[in-house]
Structure formats: C-alpha cells, structure tokens
PDB file of C-alpha atoms and ligand atoms in Angstrom:
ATOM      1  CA  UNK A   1       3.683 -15.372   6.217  1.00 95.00           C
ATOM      2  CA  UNK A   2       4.865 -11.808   6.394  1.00 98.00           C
ATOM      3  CA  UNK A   3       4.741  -9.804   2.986  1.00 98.00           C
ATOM      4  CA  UNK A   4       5.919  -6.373   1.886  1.00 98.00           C
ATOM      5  CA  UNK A   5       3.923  -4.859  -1.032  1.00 98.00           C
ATOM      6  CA  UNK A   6       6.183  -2.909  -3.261  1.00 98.00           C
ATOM      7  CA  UNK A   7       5.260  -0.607  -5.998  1.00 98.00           C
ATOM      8  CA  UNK A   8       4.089   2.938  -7.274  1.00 97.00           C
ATOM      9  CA  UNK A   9       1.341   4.795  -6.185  1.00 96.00           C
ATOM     10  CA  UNK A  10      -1.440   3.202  -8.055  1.00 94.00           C
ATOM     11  CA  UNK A  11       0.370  -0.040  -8.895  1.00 97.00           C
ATOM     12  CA  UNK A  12      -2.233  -2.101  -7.097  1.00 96.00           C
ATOM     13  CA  UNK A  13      -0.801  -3.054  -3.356  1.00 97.00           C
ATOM     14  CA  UNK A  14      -4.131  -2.315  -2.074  1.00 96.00           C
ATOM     15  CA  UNK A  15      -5.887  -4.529  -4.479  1.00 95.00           C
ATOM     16  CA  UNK A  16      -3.806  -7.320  -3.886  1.00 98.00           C
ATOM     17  CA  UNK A  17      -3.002  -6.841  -0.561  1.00 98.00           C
ATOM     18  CA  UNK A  18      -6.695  -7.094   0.429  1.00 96.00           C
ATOM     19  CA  UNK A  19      -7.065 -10.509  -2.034  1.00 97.00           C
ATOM     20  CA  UNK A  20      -3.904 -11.833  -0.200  1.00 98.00           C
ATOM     21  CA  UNK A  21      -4.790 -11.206   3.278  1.00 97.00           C
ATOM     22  CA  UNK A  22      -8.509 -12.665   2.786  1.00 96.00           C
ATOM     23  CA  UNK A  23      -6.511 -15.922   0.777  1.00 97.00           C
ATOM     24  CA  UNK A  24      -3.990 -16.176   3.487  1.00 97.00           C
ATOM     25  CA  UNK A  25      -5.578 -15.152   6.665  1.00 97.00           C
ATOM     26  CA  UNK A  26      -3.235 -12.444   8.104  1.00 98.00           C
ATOM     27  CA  UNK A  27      -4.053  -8.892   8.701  1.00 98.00           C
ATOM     28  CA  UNK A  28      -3.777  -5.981   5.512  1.00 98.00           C
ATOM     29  CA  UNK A  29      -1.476  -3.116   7.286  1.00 98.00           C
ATOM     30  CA  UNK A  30      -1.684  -0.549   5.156  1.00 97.00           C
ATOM     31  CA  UNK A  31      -0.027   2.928   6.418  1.00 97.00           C
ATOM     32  CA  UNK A  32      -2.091   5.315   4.137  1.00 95.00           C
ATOM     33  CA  UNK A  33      -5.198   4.114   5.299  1.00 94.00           C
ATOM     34  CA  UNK A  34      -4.498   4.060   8.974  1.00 95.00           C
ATOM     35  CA  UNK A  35      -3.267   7.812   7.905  1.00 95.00           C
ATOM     36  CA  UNK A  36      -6.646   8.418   6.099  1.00 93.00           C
ATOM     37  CA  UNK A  37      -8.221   7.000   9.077  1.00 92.00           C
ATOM     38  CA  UNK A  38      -6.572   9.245  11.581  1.00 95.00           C
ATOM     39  CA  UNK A  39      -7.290  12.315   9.133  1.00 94.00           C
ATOM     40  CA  UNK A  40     -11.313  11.287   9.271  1.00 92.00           C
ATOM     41  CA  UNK A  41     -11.360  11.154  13.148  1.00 95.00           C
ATOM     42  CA  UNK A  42      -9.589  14.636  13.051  1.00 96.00           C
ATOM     43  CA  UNK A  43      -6.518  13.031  14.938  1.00 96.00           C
ATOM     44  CA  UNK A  44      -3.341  14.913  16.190  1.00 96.00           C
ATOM     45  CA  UNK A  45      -1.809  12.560  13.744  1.00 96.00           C
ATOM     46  CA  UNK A  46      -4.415  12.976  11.457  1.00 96.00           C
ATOM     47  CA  UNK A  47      -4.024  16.806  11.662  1.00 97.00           C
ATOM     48  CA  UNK A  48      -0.279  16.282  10.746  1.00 97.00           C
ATOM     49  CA  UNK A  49       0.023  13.614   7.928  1.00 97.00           C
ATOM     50  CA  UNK A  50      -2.944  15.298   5.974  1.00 96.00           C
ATOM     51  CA  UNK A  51      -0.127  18.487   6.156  1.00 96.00           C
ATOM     52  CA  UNK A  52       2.364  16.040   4.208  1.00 97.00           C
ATOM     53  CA  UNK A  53      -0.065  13.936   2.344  1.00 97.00           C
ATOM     54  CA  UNK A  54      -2.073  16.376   0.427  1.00 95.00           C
ATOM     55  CA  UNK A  55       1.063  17.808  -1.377  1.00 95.00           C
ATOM     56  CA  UNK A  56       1.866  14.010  -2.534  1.00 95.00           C
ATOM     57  CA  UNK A  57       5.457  14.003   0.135  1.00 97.00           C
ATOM     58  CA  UNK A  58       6.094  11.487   2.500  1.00 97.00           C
ATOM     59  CA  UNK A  59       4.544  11.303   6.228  1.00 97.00           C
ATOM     60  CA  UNK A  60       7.783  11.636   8.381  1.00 96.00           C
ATOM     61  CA  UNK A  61       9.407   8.184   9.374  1.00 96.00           C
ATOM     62  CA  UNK A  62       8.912   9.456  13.260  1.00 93.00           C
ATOM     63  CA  UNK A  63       5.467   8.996  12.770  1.00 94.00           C
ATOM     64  CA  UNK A  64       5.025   6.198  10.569  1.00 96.00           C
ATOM     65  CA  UNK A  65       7.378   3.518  12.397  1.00 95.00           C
ATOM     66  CA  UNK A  66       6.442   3.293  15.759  1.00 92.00           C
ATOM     67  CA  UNK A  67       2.966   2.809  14.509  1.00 94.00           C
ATOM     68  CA  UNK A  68       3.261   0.066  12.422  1.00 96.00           C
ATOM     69  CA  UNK A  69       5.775  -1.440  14.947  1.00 95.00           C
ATOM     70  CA  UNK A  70       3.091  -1.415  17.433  1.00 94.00           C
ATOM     71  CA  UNK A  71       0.178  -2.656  14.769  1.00 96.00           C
ATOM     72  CA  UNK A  72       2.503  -5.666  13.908  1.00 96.00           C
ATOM     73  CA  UNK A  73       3.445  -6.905  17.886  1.00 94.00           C
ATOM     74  CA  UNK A  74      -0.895  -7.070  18.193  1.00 96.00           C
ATOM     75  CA  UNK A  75      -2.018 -10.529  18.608  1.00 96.00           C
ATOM     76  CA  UNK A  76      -3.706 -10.474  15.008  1.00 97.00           C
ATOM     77  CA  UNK A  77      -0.694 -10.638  13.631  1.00 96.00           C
ATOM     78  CA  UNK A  78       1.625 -13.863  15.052  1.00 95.00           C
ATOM     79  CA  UNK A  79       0.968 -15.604  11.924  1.00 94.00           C
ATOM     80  CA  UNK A  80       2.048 -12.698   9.271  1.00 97.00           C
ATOM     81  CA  UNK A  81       0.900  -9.956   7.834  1.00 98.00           C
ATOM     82  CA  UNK A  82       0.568  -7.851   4.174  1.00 98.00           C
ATOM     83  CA  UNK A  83       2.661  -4.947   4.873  1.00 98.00           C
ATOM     84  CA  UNK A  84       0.764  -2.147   2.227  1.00 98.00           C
ATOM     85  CA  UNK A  85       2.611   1.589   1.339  1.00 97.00           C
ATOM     86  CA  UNK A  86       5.300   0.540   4.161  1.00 98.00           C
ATOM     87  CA  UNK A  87       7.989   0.639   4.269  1.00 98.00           C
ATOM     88  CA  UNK A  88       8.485   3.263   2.004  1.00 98.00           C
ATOM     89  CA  UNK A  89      12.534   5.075   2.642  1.00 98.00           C
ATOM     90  CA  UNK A  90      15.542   2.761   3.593  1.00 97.00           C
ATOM     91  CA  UNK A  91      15.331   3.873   7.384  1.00 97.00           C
ATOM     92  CA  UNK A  92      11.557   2.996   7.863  1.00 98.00           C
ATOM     93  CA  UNK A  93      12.934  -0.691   6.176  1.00 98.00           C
ATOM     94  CA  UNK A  94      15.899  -0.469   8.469  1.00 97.00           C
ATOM     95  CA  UNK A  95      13.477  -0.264  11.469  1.00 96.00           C
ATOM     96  CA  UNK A  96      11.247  -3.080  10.266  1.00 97.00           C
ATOM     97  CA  UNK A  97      14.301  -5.629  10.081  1.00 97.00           C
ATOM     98  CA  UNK A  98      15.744  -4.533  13.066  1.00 96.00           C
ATOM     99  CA  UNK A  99      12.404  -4.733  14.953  1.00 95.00           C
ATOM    100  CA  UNK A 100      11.884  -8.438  13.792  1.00 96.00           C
ATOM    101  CA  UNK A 101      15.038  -8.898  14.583  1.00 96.00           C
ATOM    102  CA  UNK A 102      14.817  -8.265  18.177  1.00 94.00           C
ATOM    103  CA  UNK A 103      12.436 -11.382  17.978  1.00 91.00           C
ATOM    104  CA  UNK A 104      14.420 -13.735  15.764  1.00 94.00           C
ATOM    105  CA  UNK A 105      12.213 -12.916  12.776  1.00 95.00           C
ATOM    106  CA  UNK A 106      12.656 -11.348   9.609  1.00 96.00           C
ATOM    107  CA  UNK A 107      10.321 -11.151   6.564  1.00 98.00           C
ATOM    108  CA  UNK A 108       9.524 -13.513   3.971  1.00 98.00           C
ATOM    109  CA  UNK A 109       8.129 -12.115   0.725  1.00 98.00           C
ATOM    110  CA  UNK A 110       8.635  -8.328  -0.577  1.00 98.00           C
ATOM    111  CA  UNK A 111       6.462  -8.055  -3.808  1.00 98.00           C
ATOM    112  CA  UNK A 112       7.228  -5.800  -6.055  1.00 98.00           C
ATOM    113  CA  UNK A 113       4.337  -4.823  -8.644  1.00 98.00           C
ATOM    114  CA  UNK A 114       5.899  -2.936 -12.058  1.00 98.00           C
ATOM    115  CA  UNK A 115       3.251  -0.169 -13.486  1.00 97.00           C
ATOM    116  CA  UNK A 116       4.856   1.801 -15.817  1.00 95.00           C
ATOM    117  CA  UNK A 117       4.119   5.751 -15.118  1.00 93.00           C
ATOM    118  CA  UNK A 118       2.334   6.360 -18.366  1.00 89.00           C
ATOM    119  CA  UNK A 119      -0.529   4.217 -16.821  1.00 92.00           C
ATOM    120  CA  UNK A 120      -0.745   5.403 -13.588  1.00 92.00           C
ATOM    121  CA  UNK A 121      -1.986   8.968 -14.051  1.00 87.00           C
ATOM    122  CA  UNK A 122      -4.969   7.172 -15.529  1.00 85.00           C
ATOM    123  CA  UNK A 123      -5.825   5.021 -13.066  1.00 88.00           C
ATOM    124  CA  UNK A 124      -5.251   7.290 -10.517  1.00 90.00           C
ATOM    125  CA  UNK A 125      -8.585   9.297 -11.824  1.00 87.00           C
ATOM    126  CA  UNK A 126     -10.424   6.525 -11.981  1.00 91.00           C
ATOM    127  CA  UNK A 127      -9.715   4.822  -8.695  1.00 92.00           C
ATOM    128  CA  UNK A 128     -12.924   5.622  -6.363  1.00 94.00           C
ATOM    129  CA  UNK A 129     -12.318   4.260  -2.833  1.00 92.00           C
ATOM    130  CA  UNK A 130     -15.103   3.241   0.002  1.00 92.00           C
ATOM    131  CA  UNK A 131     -15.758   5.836   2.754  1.00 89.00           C
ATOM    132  CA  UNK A 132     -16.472   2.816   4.840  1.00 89.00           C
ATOM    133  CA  UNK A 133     -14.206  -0.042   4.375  1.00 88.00           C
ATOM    134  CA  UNK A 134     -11.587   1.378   2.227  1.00 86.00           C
ATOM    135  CA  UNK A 135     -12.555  -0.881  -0.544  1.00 90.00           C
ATOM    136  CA  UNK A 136     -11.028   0.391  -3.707  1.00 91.00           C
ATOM    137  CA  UNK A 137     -12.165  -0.017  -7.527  1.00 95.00           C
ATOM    138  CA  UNK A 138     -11.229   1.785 -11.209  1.00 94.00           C
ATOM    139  CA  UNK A 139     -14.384   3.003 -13.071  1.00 93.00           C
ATOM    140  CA  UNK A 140     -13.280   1.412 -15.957  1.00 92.00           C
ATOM    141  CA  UNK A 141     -11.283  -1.293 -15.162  1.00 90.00           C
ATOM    142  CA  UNK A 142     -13.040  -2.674 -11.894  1.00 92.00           C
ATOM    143  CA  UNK A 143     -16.166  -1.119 -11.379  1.00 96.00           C
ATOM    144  CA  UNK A 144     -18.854  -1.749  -8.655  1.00 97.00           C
ATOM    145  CA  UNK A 145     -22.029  -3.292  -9.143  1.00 97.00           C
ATOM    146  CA  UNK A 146     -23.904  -0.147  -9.024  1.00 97.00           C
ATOM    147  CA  UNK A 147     -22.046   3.281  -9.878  1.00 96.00           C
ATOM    148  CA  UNK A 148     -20.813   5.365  -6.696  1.00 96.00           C
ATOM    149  CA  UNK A 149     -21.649   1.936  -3.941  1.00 97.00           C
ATOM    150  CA  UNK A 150     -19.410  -0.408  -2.673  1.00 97.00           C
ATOM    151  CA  UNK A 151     -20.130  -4.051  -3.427  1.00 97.00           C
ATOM    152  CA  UNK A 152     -18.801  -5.052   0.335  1.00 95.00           C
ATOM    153  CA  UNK A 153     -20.587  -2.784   2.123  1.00 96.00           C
ATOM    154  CA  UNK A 154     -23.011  -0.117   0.921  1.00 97.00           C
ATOM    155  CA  UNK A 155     -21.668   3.107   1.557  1.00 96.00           C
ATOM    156  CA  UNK A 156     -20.440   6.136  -1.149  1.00 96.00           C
ATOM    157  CA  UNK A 157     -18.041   5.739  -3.423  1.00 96.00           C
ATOM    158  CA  UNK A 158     -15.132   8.857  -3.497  1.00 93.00           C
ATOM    159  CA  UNK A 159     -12.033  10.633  -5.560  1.00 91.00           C
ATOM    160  CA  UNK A 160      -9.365  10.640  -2.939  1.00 88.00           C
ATOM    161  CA  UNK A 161      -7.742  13.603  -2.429  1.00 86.00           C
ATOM    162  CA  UNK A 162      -4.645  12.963  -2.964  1.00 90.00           C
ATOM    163  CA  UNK A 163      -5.516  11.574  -6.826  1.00 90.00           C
ATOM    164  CA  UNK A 164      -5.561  14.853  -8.722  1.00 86.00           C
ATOM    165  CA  UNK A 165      -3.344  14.455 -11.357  1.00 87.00           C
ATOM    166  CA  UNK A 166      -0.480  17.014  -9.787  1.00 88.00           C
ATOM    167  CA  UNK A 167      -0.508  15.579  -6.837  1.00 92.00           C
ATOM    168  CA  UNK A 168      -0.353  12.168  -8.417  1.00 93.00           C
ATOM    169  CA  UNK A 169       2.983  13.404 -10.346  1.00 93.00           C
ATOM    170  CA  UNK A 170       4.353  14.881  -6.987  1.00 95.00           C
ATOM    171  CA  UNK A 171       3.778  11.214  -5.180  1.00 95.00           C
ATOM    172  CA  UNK A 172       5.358   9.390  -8.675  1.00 96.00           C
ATOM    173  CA  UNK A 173       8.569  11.405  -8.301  1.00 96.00           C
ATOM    174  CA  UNK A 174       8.600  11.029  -4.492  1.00 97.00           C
ATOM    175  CA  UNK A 175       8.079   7.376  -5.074  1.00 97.00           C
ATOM    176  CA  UNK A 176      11.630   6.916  -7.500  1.00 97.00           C
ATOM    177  CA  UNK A 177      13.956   9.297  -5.505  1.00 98.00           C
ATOM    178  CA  UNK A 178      12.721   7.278  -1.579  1.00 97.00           C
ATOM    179  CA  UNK A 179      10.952   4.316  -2.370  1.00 97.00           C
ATOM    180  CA  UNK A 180      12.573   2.641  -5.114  1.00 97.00           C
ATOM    181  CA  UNK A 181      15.985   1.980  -3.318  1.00 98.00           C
ATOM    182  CA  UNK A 182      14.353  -0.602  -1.648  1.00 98.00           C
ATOM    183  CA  UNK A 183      14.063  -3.203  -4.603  1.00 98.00           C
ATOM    184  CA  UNK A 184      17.338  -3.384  -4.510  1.00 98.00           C
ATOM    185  CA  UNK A 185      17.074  -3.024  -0.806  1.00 98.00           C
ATOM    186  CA  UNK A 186      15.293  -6.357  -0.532  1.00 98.00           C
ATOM    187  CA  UNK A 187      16.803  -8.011  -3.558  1.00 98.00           C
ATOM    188  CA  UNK A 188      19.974  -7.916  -1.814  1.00 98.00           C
ATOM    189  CA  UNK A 189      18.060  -9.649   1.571  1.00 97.00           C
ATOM    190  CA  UNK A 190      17.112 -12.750  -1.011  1.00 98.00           C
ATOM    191  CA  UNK A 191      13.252 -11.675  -0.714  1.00 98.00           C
ATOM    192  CA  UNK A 192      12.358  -9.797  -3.673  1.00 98.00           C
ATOM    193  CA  UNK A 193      10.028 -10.962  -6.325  1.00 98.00           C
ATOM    194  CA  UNK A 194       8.965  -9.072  -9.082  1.00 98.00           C
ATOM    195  CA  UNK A 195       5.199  -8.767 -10.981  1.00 98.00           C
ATOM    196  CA  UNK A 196       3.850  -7.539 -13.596  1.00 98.00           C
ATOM    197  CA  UNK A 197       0.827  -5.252 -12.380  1.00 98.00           C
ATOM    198  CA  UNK A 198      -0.442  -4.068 -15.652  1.00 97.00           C
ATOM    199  CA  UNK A 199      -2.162  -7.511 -15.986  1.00 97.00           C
ATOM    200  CA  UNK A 200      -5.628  -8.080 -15.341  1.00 95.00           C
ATOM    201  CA  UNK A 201      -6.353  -8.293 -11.702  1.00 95.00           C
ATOM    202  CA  UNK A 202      -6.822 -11.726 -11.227  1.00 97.00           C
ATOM    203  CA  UNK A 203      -3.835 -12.305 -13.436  1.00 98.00           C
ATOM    204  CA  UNK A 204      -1.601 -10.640 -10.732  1.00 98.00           C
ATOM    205  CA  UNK A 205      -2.663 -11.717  -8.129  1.00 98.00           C
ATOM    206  CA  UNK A 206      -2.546 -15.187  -9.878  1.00 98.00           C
ATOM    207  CA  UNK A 207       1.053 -14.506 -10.250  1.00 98.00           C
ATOM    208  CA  UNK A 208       1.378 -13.746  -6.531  1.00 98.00           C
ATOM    209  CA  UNK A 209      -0.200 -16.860  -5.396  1.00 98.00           C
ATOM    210  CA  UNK A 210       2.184 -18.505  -7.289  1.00 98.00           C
ATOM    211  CA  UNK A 211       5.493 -16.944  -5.813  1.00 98.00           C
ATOM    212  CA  UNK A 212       3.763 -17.007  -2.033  1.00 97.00           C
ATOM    213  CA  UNK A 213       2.703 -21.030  -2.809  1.00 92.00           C
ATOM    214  CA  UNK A 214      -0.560 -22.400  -1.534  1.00 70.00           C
TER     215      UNK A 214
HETATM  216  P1  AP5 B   1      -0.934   5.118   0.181  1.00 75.15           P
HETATM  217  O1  AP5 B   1      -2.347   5.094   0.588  1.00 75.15           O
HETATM  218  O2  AP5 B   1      -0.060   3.972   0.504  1.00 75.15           O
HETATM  219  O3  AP5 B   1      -0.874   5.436  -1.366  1.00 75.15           O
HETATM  220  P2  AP5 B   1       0.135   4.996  -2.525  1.00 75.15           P
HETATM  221  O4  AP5 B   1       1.346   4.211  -2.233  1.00 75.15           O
HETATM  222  O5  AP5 B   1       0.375   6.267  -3.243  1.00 75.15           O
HETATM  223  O6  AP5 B   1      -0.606   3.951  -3.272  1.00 75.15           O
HETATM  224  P3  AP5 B   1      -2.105   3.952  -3.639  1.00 75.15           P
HETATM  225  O7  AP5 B   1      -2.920   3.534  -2.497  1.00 75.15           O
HETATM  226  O8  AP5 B   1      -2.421   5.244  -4.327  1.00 75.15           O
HETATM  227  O9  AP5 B   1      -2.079   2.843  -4.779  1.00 75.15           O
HETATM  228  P4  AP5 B   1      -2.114   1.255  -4.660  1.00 75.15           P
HETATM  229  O10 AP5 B   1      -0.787   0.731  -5.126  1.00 75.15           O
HETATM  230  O11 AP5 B   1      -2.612   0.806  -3.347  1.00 75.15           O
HETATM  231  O12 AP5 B   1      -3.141   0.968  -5.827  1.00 75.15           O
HETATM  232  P5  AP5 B   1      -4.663   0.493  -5.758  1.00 75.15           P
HETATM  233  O13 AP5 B   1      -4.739  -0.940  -5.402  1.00 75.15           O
HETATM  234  O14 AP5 B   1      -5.523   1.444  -5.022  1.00 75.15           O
HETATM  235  O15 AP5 B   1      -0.250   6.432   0.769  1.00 75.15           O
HETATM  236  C1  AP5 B   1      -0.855   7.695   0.648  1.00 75.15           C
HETATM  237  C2  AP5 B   1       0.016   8.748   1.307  1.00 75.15           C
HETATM  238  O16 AP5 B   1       0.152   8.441   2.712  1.00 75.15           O
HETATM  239  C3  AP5 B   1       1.440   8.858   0.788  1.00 75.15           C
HETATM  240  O17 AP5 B   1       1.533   9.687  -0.347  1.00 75.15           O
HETATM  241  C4  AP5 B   1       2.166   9.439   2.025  1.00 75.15           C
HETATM  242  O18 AP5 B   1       1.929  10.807   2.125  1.00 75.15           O
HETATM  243  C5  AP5 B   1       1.460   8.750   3.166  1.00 75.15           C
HETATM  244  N1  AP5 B   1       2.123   7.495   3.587  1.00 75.15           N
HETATM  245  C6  AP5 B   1       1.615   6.239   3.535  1.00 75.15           C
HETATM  246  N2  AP5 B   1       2.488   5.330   3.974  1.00 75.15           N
HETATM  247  C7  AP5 B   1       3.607   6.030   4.326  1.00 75.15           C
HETATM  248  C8  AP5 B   1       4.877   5.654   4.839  1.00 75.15           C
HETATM  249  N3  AP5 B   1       5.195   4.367   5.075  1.00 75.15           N
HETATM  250  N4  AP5 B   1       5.767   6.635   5.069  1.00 75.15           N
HETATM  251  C9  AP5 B   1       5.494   7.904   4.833  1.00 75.15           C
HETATM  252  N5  AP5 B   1       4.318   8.342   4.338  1.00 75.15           N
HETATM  253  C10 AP5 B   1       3.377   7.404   4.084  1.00 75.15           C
HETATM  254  O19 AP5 B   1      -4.998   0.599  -7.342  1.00 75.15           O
HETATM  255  C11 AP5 B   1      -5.035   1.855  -7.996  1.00 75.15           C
HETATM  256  C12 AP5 B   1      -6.200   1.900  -8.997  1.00 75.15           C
HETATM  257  O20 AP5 B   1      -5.955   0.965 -10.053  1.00 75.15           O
HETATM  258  C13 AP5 B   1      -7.541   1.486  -8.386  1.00 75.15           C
HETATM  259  O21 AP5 B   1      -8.563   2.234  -8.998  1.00 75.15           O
HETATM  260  C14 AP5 B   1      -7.672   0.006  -8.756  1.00 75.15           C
HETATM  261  O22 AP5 B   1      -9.025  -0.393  -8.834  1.00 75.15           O
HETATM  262  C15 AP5 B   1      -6.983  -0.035 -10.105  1.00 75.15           C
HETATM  263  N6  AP5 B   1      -6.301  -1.300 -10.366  1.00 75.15           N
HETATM  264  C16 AP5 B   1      -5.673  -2.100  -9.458  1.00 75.15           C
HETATM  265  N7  AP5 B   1      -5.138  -3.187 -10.046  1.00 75.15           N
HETATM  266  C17 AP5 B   1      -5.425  -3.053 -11.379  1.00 75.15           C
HETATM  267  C18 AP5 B   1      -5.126  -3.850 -12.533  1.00 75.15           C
HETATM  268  N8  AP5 B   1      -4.397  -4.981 -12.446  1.00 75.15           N
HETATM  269  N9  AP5 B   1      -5.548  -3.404 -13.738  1.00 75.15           N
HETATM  270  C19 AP5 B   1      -6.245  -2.247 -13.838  1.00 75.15           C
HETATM  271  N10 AP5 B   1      -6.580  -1.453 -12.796  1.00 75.15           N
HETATM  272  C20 AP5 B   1      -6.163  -1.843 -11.570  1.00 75.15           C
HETATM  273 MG1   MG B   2      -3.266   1.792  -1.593  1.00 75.15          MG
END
C-alpha cells in the first residue's frame, strides 16, 4: 500500500501518517523530519535545508528527490509506504511516478486532508513535537499525559522553529502557489481522496481507514 499525504502545513499528515503506518505496517517517510534530522546532526544537508526551512520556503527539489528515491528502494519498504510533506511541487511528483515507473509501479492512495487556514495558525502554536521520536501533539487538542513529555518515549516536549506565526503564514502561502497543484495533479491520476481534517483525530483517521479498506 503506497500513500501520499496531502495537505497544509498543520493539516495533520504527521498525525495520521504515524496512525496509518503503525495500522498498516509500512514505513512513515516524512521529508521534514528526515530534514529536521539532518539539521540536529549538523549535516551538510542539514546546514542547507535549515537555510530554506526557517524562512517557511521550500527545500530545493535537488535535494529532496534523490533522497526519498533512495529511502523508498530500502528493503523496509516493498510492501508500501506513507509518503508525509512529499511530494510537495509538480516536478518532485513527476519524479516519484516516473521512479515507480521504472519498476512497473505507481501509487495507490494520495490523501488529501482539508484545514481551512483560519485554523491552522492556531494549531500551529500549539503543536509541541518530541526531541526524540518526533512524536507530535496540540496542547489543547491532544495533549500528553504529563505537560512538556512524550507519552511514547520520555523525552522534552518543543515549539518547532519553524511554527512562529510568520513563518507559519510564509509556509501557508508557499503551500497554495507549489503544493496545491497537485490535488488536481493526482485527481487527474484516479488516486485522490479527499478528508475532512478539522474532525477529531480519530474521526479522520476513521475516515482514512475507510477509503484505504481494512
Ligand atoms: P514538514 O515537516 O512536512 O511540515 P509541513 O508540511 O509544514 O507540515 P507540518 O508537519 O507542519 O504539519 P502536519 O500536516 O504534519 O500536521 P501535524 O500532524 O503535525 O516540512 C517542514 C519544512 O521542511 C517545509 O516548510 C520545507 O521547508 C521542508 N520540506 C519538507 N518536505 C519538503 C519537500 N518535499 N520539498 C521541499 N521542502 C520540503 O498536526 C499539526 C498540529 O495539529 C499538531 O499539534 C497536532 O497535534 C494537531 N492536530 C492534528 N490533527 C488534529 C485534529 N484532527 N484536530 C485538532 N488538532 C490536530
Ligand atoms: Mg508533519
């Protein structure tokens, strides 16, 4: 089962792409963590999409496709993967097909969850993520057991730094003028479902379940 998680920043692909890859079994890609990653190990390609991601623009397709091409040919993957923040422009989708194409595959499912802007500023300031595992969770809305500690594994809580409300505006209109285009992008390949992701958690990903079957 491959899947594509589509939506705004703060829409919730993380959230649900970690529920669906622990339901389904397959591997959670997602590019802005292997980026945050990279940027914690002090990386040469750490060093050069913190450049790009702390103004809220897009990490260059040169250095975002080869590496999830190579991420998705690892053995981990033969049975599918959740694809999470890529792809993200028409070329880096444009790689992707033609990559699986080379191997007679394509993908299956490209979810698409609607958040309106008005409520994404707001969850944007109360998202705190896991220094550890990258677990991610709202004060208000999905809070951990005990304030600034992840449930999954212990360590501190944080405010990325991408999530300040300017740069949260930058990534919004970055997100409509390149990433958008693909809805119709993947309508148009038959693969396109659409969610509503200002639902309760386990009401979306309810309604994913139900598009991706048992
Ligand atoms: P990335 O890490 O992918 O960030 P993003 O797309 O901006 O999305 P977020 O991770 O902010 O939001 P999300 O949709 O995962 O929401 P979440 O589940 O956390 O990318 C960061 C940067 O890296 C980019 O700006 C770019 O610079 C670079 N980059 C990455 N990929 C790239 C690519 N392919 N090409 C070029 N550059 C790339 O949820 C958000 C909050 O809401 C959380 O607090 C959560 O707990 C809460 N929440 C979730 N679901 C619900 C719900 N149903 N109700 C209420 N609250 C909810
Ligand atoms: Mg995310």
């Amino acid at each position: 089962m491959k899947i594509i998680m589509l939506g705004a920043p703060g829409a919730g692909k993380g959230t649900q792409a970690k529920l669906i890859a622990d339901k389904y079994s397959v591997p959670h890609i997602s590019t802005g963590d292997i980026f945050r990653a990279n940027i914690k190990e002090g990386t040469e390609l750490g060093k050069k999409a913190k450049e790009y991601m702390d103004k809220g623009a897009l990490v260059p397709d040169e250095l975002t496709c080869d590496l999830v091409m190579d991420r998705i040919s690892q053995d981990d993957c033969v049975n599918g993967f959740v694809l999470d923040g890529f792809p993200r422009t028409i070329p880096q989708a444009e790689s992707l097909s033609a990559a699986l194409e080379k191997e007679g595959k394509s993908m299956d499912f490209a979810i698409d969850i609607e958040v309106p802007d008005e409520n994404i500023i707001n969850r944007m300031g109360g998202r705190r993520a896991c220094k550890g595992c990258g677990a991610t969770y709202h004060i208000v809305n999905i809070p951990p057991k005990k304030e600034g500690i992840c449930d999954r594994c212990g360590e501190e809580l944080v405010l990325r730094d991408d999530d300040k409300p300017e740069t949260v505006k930058n990534r919004l209109s970055v997100y409509h003028d390149q990433t958008q285009p693909l809805i119709d992008y993947y309508n148009k390949k038959n693969i396109l479902h659409e969610v509503d992701g200002t639902m309760e958690m386990n009401d979306v990903f309810n309604a994913i379940t139900a598009i991706l079957g048992a």
